[in-house]
CSV table of C-alpha atoms in Angstrom, one decimal:
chain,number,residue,atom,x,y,z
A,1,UNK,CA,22.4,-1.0,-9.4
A,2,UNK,CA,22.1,-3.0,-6.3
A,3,UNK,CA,21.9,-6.4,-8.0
A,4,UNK,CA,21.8,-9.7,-6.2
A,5,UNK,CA,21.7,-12.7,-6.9
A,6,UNK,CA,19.9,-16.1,-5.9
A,7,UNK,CA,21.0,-19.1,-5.1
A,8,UNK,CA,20.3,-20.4,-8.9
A,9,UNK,CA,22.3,-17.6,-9.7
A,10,UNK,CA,19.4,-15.4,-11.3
A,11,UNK,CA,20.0,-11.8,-11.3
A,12,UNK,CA,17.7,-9.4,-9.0
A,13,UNK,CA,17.9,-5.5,-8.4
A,14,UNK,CA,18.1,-4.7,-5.1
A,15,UNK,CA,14.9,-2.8,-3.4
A,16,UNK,CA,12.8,-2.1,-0.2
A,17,UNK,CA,9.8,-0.1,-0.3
A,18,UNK,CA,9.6,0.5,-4.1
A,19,UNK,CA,12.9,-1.2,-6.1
A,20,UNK,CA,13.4,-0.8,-10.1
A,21,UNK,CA,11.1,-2.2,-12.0
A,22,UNK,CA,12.2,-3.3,-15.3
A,23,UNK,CA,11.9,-2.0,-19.6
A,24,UNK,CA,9.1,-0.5,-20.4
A,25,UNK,CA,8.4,2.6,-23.1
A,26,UNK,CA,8.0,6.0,-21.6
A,27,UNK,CA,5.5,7.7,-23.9
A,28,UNK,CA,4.9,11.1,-24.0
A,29,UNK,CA,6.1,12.1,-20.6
A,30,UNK,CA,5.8,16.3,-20.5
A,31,UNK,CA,4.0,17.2,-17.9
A,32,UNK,CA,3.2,19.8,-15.8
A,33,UNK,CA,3.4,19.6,-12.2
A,34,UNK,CA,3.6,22.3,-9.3
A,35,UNK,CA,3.8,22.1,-5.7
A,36,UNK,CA,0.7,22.1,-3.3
A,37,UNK,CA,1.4,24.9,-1.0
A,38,UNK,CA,-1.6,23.6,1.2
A,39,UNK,CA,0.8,20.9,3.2
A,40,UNK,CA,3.2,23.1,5.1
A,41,UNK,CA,6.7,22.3,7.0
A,42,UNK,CA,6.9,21.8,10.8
A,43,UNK,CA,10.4,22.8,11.0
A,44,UNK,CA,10.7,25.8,8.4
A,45,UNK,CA,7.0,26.7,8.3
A,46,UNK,CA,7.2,26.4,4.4
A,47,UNK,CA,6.5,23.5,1.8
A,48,UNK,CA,7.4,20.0,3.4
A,49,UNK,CA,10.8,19.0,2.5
A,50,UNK,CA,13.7,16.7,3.3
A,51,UNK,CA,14.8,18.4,6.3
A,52,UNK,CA,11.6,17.6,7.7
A,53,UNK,CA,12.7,14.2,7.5
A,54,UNK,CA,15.5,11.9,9.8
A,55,UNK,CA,17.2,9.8,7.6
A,56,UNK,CA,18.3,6.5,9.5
A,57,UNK,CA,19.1,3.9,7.3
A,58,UNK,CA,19.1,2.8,3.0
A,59,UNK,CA,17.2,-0.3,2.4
A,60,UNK,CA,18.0,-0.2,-0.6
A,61,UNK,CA,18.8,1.1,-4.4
A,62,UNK,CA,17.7,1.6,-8.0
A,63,UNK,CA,18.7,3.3,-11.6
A,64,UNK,CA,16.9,6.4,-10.4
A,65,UNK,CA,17.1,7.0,-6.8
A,66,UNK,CA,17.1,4.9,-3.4
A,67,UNK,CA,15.0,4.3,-0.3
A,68,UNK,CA,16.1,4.7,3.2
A,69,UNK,CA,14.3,4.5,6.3
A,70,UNK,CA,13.2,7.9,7.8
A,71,UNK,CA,11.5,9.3,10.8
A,72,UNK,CA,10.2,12.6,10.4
A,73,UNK,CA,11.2,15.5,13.1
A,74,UNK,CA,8.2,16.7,15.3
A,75,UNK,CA,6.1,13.8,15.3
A,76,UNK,CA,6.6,10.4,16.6
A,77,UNK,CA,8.3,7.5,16.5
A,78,UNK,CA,6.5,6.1,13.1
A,79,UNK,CA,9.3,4.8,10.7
A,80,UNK,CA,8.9,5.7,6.7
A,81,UNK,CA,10.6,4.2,3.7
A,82,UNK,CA,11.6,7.4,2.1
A,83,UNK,CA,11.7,7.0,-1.9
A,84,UNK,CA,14.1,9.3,-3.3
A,85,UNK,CA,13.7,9.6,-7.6
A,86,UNK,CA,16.5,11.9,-9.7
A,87,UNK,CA,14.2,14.2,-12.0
A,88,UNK,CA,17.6,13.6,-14.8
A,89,UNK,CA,17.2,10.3,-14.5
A,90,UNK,CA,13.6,10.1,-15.0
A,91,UNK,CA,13.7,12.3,-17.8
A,92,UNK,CA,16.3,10.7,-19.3
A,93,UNK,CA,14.6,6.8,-19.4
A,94,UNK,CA,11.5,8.4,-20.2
A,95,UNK,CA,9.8,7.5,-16.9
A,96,UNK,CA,8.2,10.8,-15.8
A,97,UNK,CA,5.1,9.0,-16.9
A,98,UNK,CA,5.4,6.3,-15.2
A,99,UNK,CA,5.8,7.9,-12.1
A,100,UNK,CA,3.0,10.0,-12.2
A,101,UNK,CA,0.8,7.1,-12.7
A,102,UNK,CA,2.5,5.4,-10.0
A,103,UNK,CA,2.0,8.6,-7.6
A,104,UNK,CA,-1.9,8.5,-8.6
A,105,UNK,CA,-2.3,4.5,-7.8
A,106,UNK,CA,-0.8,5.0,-4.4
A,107,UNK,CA,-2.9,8.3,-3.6
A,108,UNK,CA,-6.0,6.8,-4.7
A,109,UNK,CA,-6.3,3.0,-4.1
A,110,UNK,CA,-5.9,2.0,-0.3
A,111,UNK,CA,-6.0,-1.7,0.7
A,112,UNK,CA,-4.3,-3.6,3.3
A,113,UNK,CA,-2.3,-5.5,0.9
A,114,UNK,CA,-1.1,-2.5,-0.9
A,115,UNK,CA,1.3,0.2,0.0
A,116,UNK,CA,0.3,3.2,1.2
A,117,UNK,CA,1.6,6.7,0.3
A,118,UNK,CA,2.3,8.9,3.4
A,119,UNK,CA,3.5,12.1,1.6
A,120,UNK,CA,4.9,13.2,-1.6
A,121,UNK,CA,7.0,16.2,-2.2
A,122,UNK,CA,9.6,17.5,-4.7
A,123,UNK,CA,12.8,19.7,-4.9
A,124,UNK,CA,14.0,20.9,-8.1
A,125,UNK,CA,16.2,18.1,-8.9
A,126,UNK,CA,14.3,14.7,-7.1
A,127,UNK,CA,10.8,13.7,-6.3
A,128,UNK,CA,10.3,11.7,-2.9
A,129,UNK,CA,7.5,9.7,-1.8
A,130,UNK,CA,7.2,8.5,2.2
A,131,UNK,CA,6.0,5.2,2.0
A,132,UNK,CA,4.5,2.5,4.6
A,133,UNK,CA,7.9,1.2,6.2
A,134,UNK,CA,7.7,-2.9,6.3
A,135,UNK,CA,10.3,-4.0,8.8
A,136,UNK,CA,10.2,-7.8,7.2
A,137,UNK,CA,12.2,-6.3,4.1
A,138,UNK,CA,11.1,-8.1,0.9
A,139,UNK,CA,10.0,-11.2,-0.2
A,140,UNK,CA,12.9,-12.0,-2.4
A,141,UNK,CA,15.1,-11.7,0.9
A,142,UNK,CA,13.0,-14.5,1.9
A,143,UNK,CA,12.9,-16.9,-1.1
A,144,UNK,CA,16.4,-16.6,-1.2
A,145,UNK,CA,17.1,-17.3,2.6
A,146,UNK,CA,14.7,-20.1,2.5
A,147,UNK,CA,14.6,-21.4,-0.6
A,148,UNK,CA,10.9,-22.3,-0.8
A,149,UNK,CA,8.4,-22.3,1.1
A,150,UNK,CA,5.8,-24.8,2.7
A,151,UNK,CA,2.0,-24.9,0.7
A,152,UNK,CA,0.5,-23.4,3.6
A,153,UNK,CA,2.9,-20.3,3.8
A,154,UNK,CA,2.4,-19.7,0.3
A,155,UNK,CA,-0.9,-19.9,0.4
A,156,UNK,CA,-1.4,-17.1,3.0
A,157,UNK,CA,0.5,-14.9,0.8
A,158,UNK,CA,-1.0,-16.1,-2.4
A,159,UNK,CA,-4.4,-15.3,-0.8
A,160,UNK,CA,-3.1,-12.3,-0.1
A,161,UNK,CA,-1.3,-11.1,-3.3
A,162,UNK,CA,-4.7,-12.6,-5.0
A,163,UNK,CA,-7.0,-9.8,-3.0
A,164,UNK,CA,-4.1,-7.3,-3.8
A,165,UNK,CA,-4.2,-7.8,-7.6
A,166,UNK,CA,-8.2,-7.7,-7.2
A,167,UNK,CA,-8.6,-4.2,-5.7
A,168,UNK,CA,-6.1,-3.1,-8.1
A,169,UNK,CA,-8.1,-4.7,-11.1
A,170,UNK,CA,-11.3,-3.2,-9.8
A,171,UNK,CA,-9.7,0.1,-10.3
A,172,UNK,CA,-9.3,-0.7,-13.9
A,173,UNK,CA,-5.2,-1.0,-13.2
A,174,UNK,CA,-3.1,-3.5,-14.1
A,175,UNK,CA,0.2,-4.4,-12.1
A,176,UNK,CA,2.2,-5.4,-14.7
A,177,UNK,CA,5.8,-5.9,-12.4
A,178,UNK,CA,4.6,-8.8,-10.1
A,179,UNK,CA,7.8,-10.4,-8.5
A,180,UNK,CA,9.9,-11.3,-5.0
A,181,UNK,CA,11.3,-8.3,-4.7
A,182,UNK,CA,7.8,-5.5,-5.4
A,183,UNK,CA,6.1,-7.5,-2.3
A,184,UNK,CA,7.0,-6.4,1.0
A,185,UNK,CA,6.1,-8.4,4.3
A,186,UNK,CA,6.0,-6.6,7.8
A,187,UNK,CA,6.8,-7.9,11.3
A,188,UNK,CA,3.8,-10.3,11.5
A,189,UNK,CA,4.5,-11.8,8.4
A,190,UNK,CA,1.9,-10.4,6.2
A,191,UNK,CA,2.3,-8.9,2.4
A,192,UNK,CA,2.3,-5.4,0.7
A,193,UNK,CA,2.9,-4.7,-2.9
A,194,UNK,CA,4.7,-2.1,-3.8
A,195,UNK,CA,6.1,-0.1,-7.2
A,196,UNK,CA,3.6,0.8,-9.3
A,197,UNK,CA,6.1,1.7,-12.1
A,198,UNK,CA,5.1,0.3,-14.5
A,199,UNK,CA,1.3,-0.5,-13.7
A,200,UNK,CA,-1.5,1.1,-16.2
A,201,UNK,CA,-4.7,2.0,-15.7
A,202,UNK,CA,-7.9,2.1,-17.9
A,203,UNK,CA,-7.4,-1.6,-18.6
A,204,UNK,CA,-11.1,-3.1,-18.6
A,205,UNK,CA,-10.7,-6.2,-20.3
A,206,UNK,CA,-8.7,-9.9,-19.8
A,207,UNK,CA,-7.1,-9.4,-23.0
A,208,UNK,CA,-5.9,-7.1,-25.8
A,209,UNK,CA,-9.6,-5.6,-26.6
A,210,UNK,CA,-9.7,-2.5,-24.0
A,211,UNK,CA,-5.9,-3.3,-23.0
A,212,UNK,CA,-2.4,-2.3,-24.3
A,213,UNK,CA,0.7,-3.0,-26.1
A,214,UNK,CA,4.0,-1.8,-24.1
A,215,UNK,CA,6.4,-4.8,-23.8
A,216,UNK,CA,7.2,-4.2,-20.4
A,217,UNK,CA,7.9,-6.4,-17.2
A,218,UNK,CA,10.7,-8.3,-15.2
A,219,UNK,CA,11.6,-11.5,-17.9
A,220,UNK,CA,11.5,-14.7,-16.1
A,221,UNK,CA,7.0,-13.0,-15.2
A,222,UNK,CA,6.2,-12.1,-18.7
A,223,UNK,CA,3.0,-13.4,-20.1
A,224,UNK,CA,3.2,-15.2,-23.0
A,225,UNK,CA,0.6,-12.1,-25.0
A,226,UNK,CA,3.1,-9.8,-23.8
A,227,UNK,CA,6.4,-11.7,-25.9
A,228,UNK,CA,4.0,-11.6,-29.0
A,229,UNK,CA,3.6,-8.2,-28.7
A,230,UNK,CA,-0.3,-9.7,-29.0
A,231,UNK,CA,-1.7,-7.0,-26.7
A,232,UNK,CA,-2.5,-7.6,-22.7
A,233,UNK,CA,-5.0,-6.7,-20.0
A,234,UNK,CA,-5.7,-8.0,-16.8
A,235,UNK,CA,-4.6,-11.6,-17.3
A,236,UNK,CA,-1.1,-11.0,-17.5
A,237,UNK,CA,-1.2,-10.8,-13.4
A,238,UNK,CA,-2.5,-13.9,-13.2
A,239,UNK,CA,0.0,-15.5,-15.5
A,240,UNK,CA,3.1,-13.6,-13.3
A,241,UNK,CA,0.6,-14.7,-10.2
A,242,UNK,CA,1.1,-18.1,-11.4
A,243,UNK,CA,4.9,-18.3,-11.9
A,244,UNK,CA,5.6,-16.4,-8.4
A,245,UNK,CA,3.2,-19.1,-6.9
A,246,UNK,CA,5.2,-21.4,-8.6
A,247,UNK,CA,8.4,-20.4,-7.6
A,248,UNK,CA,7.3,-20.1,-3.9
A,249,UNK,CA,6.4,-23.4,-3.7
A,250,UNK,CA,9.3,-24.6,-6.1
A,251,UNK,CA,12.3,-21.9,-5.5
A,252,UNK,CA,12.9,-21.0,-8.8
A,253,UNK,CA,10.0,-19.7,-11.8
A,254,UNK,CA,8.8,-22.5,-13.7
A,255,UNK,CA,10.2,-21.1,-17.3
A,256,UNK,CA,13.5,-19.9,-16.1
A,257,UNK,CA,16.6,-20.1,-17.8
A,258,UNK,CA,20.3,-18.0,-17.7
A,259,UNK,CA,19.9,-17.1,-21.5
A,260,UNK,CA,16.9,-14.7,-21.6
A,261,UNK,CA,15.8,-15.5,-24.9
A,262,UNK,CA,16.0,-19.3,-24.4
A,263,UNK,CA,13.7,-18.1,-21.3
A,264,UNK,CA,11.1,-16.0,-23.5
A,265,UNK,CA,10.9,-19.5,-25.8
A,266,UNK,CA,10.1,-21.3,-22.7
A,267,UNK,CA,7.6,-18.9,-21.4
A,268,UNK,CA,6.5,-19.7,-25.2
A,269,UNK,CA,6.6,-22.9,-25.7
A,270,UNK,CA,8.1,-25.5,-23.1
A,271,UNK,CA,5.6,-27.7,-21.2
A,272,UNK,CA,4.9,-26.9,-17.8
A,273,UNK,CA,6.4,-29.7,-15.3
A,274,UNK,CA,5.9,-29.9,-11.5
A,275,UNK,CA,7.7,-31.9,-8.6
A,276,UNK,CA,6.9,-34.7,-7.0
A,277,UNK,CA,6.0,-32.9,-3.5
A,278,UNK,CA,3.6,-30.3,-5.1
A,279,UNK,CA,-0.3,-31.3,-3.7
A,280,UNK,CA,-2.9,-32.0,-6.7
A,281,UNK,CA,-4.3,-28.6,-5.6
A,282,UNK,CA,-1.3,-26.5,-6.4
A,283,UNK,CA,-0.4,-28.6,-9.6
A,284,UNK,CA,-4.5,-27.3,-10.4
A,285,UNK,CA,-4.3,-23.7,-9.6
A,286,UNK,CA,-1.0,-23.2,-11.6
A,287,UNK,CA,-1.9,-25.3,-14.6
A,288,UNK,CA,-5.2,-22.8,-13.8
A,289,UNK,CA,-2.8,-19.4,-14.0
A,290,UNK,CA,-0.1,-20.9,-16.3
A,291,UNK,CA,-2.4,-21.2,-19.0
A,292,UNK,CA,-1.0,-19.2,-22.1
A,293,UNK,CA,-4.4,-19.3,-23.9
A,294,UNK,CA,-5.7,-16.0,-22.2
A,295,UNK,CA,-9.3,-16.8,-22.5
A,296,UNK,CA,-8.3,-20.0,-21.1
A,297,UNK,CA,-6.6,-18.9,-18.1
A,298,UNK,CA,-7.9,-18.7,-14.5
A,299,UNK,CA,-8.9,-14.9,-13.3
A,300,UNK,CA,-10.2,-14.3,-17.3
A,301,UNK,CA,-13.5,-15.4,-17.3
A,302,UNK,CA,-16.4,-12.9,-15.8
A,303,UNK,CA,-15.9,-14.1,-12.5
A,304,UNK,CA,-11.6,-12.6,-12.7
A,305,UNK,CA,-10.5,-12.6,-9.1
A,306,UNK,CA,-13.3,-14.3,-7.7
A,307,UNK,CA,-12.1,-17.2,-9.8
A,308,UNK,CA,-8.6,-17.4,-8.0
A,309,UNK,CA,-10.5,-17.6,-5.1
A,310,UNK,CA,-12.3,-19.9,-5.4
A,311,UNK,CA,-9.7,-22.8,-6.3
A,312,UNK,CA,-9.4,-25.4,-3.9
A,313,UNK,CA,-5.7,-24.1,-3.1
A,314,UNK,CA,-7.3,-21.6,-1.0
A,315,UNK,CA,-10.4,-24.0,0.0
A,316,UNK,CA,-9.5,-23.7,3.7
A,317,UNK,CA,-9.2,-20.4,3.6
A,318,UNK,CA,-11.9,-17.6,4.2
A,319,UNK,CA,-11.2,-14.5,2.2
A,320,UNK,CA,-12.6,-12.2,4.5
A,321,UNK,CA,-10.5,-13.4,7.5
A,322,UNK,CA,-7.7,-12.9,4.8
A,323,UNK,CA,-8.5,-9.4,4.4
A,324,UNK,CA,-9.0,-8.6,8.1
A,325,UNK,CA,-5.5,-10.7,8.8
A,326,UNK,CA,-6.9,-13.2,11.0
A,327,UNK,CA,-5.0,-15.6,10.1
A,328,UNK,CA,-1.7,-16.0,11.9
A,329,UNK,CA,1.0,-16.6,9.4
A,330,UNK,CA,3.3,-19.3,9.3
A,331,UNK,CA,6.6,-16.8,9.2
A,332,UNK,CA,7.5,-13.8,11.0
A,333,UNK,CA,10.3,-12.4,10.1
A,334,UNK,CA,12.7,-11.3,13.0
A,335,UNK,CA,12.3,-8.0,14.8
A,336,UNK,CA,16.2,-7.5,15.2
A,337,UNK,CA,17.7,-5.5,17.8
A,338,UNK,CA,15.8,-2.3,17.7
A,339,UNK,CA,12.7,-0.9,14.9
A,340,UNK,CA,15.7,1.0,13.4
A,341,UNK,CA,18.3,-1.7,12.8
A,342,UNK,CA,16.5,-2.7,9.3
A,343,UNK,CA,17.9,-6.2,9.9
A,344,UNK,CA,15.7,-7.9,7.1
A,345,UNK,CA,17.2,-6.3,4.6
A,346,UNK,CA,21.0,-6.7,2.1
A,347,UNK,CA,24.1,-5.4,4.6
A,348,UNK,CA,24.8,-3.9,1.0
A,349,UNK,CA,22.6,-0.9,1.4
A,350,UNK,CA,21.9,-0.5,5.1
A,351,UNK,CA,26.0,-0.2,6.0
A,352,UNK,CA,26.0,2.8,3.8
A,353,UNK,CA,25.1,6.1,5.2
A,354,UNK,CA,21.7,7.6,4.8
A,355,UNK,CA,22.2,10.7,3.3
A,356,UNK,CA,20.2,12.9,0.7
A,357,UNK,CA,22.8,12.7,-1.9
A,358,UNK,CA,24.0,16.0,-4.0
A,359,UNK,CA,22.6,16.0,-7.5
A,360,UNK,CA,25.6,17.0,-9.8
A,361,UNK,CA,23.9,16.6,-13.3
A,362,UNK,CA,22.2,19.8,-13.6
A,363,UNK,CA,18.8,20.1,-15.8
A,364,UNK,CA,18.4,22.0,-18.2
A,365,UNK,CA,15.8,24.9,-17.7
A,366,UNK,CA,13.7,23.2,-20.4
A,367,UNK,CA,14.1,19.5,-18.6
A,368,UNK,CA,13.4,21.5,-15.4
A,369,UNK,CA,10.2,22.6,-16.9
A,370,UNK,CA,8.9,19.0,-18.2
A,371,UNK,CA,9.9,17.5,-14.2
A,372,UNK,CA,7.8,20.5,-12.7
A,373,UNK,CA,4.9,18.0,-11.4
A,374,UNK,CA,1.5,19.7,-11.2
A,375,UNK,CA,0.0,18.6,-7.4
A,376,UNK,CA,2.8,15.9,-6.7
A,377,UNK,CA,2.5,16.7,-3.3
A,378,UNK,CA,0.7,14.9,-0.7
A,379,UNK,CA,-0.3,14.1,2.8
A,380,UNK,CA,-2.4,11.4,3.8
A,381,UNK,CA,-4.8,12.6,6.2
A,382,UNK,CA,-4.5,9.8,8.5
A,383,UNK,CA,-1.0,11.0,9.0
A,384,UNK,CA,-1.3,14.2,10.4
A,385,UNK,CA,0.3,14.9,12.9
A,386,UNK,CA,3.0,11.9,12.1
């Protein structure tokens, strides 16, 4: 749903604060999950709800749901990207999992460079999530508008995406859906990634020993362990680090091809070349990340992030002015009219009207009973009073 398409002509679904990620297998996904009657409704006086919510705008759309930009009633201006997820849906792709991993990354890892979850809340047919609104839309948006970008611009937002990845690795989580359209960039031009999807956590190692098997991912990122079904651990976000780096600075990934399976040989097989224009430093760090011996690759050894940081790519950077966003980046996206105008994101989705659509496949009462999430709900306590 929602799919666009670059000027290569390479397929992309259409997102904003959380898009589809791609294939992945569900595994056991019964679970039992109830409401939290602890976080209460300003407007009804009951359980938080939609109608606690103005919906403004859709930024954007996905096989199970979409996002819009909300305000919520009784509190003040803040802007929300609203995630909206069909329970039928889920259940039928076998994603409840999935989710509820992704609702447990976002309530317990906060960084700067990751998106934060406002609340979550659930009705019997969807589960939404009130997300960080970013009013630069998403970096595909960008790569696609711009083609590529300069080595300093993508080295701001590789810094950033690097200390991302890290805080997520230090949590024993690995991404594992690392493209243009999962990182979001907001007025001043920094980054936020976003759908957690298909992330994992429990992953202590580099490789296969302490990782996992799912073939899962968006193609044109997939690490080469992952095609050979070899198993995978951390280093598969360096890898899709390395080819979103790559097509930053090149404007298309470094593997890709129309014909997937020509593309997974690639990923396999093909030498890696560069252009003429690319700086000995960026030719370094990607050979560095595009490396598909795992133990060979940069970020595997026992230094992991701190290895990315230290290539001389980033030499002129310091990563703690990185974290604290005292560097001005090169780009800022426009502001547009108004906060509410959503003008960085696809006239596709935002010229449609935001409603909370009507469900009409009904559950069954024994589907009903494997969606019924056990403490879904959620307010972060910085936004109280929001």
């Amino acid at each position: 749903m929602g799919t666009k398409m670059s000027k290569a002509g390479k397929a992309k679904k259409g997102a904003a604060a959380s898009g589809k990620s791609g294939g992945g297998s569900g595994g056991n996904d019964n679970i039992d999950i109830k409401l939290d009657d602890k976080y209460t409704s300003k407007a009804g006086g009951g359980k938080l709800g939609i109608d606690d919510f103005e919906l403004l705008k859709v930024l954007g759309k996905g096989s199970f749901g979409k996002v819009m930009l909300v305000k919520k009633k009784g509190g003040d201006d803040t802007l929300f990207a609203m995630k909206t997820l069909r329970k039928a849906a889920l259940i039928k792709r076998n994603q409840l999992l999935h989710t509820a991993t992704e609702r447990n990354i976002l309530q317990n890892i906060q960084h700067p460079f990751l998106v934060n979850l406002i609340y979550a809340f659930q009705s019997d047919d969807k589960l939404y999530m009130v997300l960080d609104y970013m009013g630069g839309g998403e970096l595909f948006f960008w790569l696609k508008k711009h083609r590529r970008f300069s080595e300093a611009r993508a080295q701001l937002m590789g810094a950033e995406i690097t200390l991302a990845l890290g805080a997520l690795h230090a949590g024993n989580i690995i991404y594992r859906d690392l493209k243009p359209e999962n990182i979001l960039v907001d007025l001043e031009g920094h980054i936020r990634l976003t759908d957690f999807g298909l992330s994992k956590d429990g992953i202590t190692g580099p490789g296969a020993e302490g990782g996992t098997k799912t073939f899962c991912g968006t193609p044109e990122y997939l690490a080469p362990e992952i095609l050979d079904n070899k198993g995978h651990g951390k280093s598969v976000d360096w890898w899709s680090f390395g080819t979103l780096l790559y097509e930053m600075l090149c404007g298309l990934p470094p593997f890709y091809d129309t014909n997937i399976q020509k593309m997974y040989h690639k990923i396999l097989c093909a030498p890696l070349r560069f252009p003429s224009y690319l700086s000995d430093d960026a030719k370094e760090i990607l050979r560095g990340l595009l490396q598909r011996k795992v133990e060979e690759r940069l970020g595997s050894g026992p230094g992991g992030t701190d290895e990315i940081k230290a290539a001389n790519f980033f030499k002129t950077l310091d990563f703690d002015r990185v974290m604290a966003k005292e560097y001005t980046p090169e780009f800022k996206p426009p502001a547009g009219r108004n906060d509410t105008d959503a003008t960085n994101f696809d006239l596709e989705f935002t010229t449609e009207k935001a409603i909370d659509s009507v469900v009409t496949t009904h559950m069954s009462e024994t589907a009903k009973q494997k969606s019924n999430f056990t403490d879904f709900t959620y307010q972060n306590e910085g936004a109280m009073g929001s």
